[in-house]
XYZ file of C-alpha atoms in Angstrom:
117
model
C 92.036 115.582 111.008
C 88.309 115.101 110.377
C 88.758 116.300 106.798
C 91.461 113.687 106.207
C 89.274 110.950 107.626
C 86.376 112.050 105.428
C 88.587 111.939 102.332
C 89.924 108.525 103.289
C 86.318 107.315 103.636
C 85.794 108.275 99.995
C 88.846 106.255 98.994
C 87.689 103.316 101.081
C 84.264 103.439 99.437
C 85.805 103.424 95.962
C 88.197 100.626 96.890
C 85.323 98.597 98.341
C 83.445 99.022 95.070
C 86.504 97.664 93.292
C 86.704 94.798 95.795
C 83.089 93.790 95.147
C 83.688 93.598 91.397
C 86.881 91.601 91.865
C 85.129 89.308 94.338
C 82.495 88.540 91.700
C 85.253 87.759 89.207
C 86.834 85.484 91.811
C 83.508 83.672 92.175
C 83.560 83.021 88.425
C 87.108 81.717 88.715
C 85.998 79.409 91.535
C 83.282 77.997 89.282
C 85.996 77.183 86.731
C 88.017 75.513 89.494
C 90.741 78.145 89.254
C 90.870 78.424 93.017
C 94.375 79.865 93.338
C 93.593 82.671 90.897
C 90.391 83.411 92.795
C 92.150 83.410 96.156
C 94.902 85.726 94.915
C 92.406 88.186 93.408
C 90.420 88.308 96.639
C 93.559 88.749 98.756
C 94.855 91.673 96.698
C 91.438 93.330 96.786
C 91.241 92.960 100.551
C 94.766 94.304 100.930
C 93.725 97.401 99.001
C 90.749 98.202 101.212
C 92.339 97.098 104.476
C 95.474 99.184 104.011
C 93.436 102.313 103.316
C 91.347 101.630 106.417
C 94.333 100.764 108.599
C 96.297 103.768 107.399
C 93.431 106.105 108.195
C 93.885 105.107 111.824
C 97.498 106.276 111.842
C 98.414 109.223 114.004
C 101.309 110.281 111.764
C 100.866 111.413 108.139
C 104.019 109.583 106.984
C 102.678 106.328 108.350
C 99.355 106.905 106.590
C 101.256 107.561 103.339
C 103.017 104.221 103.688
C 99.701 102.390 104.041
C 98.389 104.235 100.987
C 101.505 103.175 99.099
C 100.885 99.544 100.022
C 97.233 99.890 98.974
C 98.289 101.340 95.625
C 100.726 98.481 95.068
C 97.929 96.000 95.789
C 95.893 97.766 93.139
C 98.731 97.212 90.673
C 98.691 93.546 91.655
C 94.971 93.469 90.842
C 95.632 95.094 87.465
C 98.384 92.608 86.673
C 96.102 89.682 87.433
C 93.347 91.147 85.277
C 95.769 91.415 82.351
C 96.879 87.801 82.851
C 93.258 86.633 82.984
C 92.584 88.522 79.754
C 95.635 86.958 78.079
C 94.480 83.507 79.161
C 91.037 84.216 77.701
C 89.304 83.834 81.054
C 87.440 87.132 80.690
C 86.489 89.324 77.750
C 88.870 92.109 76.774
C 86.066 94.669 76.881
C 85.321 93.779 80.507
C 88.973 93.827 81.533
C 89.639 97.153 79.797
C 86.937 98.833 81.860
C 88.280 97.340 85.074
C 91.818 98.458 84.226
C 90.525 101.982 83.666
C 88.881 101.831 87.097
C 92.166 100.626 88.625
C 94.029 103.498 86.981
C 91.553 106.091 88.246
C 91.654 104.731 91.791
C 95.454 104.646 91.690
C 95.494 108.320 90.720
C 93.075 109.168 93.526
C 95.255 107.372 96.066
C 98.363 109.167 94.792
C 96.684 112.572 94.851
C 95.271 111.995 98.326
C 98.688 110.904 99.570
C 100.158 114.203 98.367
C 97.735 116.118 100.610
C 99.026 114.477 103.794
């Protein structure tokens, strides 16, 4: 059990890093008065980190897997928003491409961790 919690801490740390970056993007959106976009980006980022944290408190592996699944889906929501922001010209393609790569890597880590439960 301790090993699982330690691994989930690693996922939480990576997801929190992602959240910080997305929060900074949301701040930029706020400055452009795109408040709804900013709010949605923050909410999806928080859902990612909170579901990993909440799932790590589960006593049953299947329940933990479900929280990880929800976290992964929130990550896909983040990625979708980033692509929309790129299409709208709100952020540079080079910046978005790097963030999408980070989303993909974190998604793979969540999936692989889920398979160990």
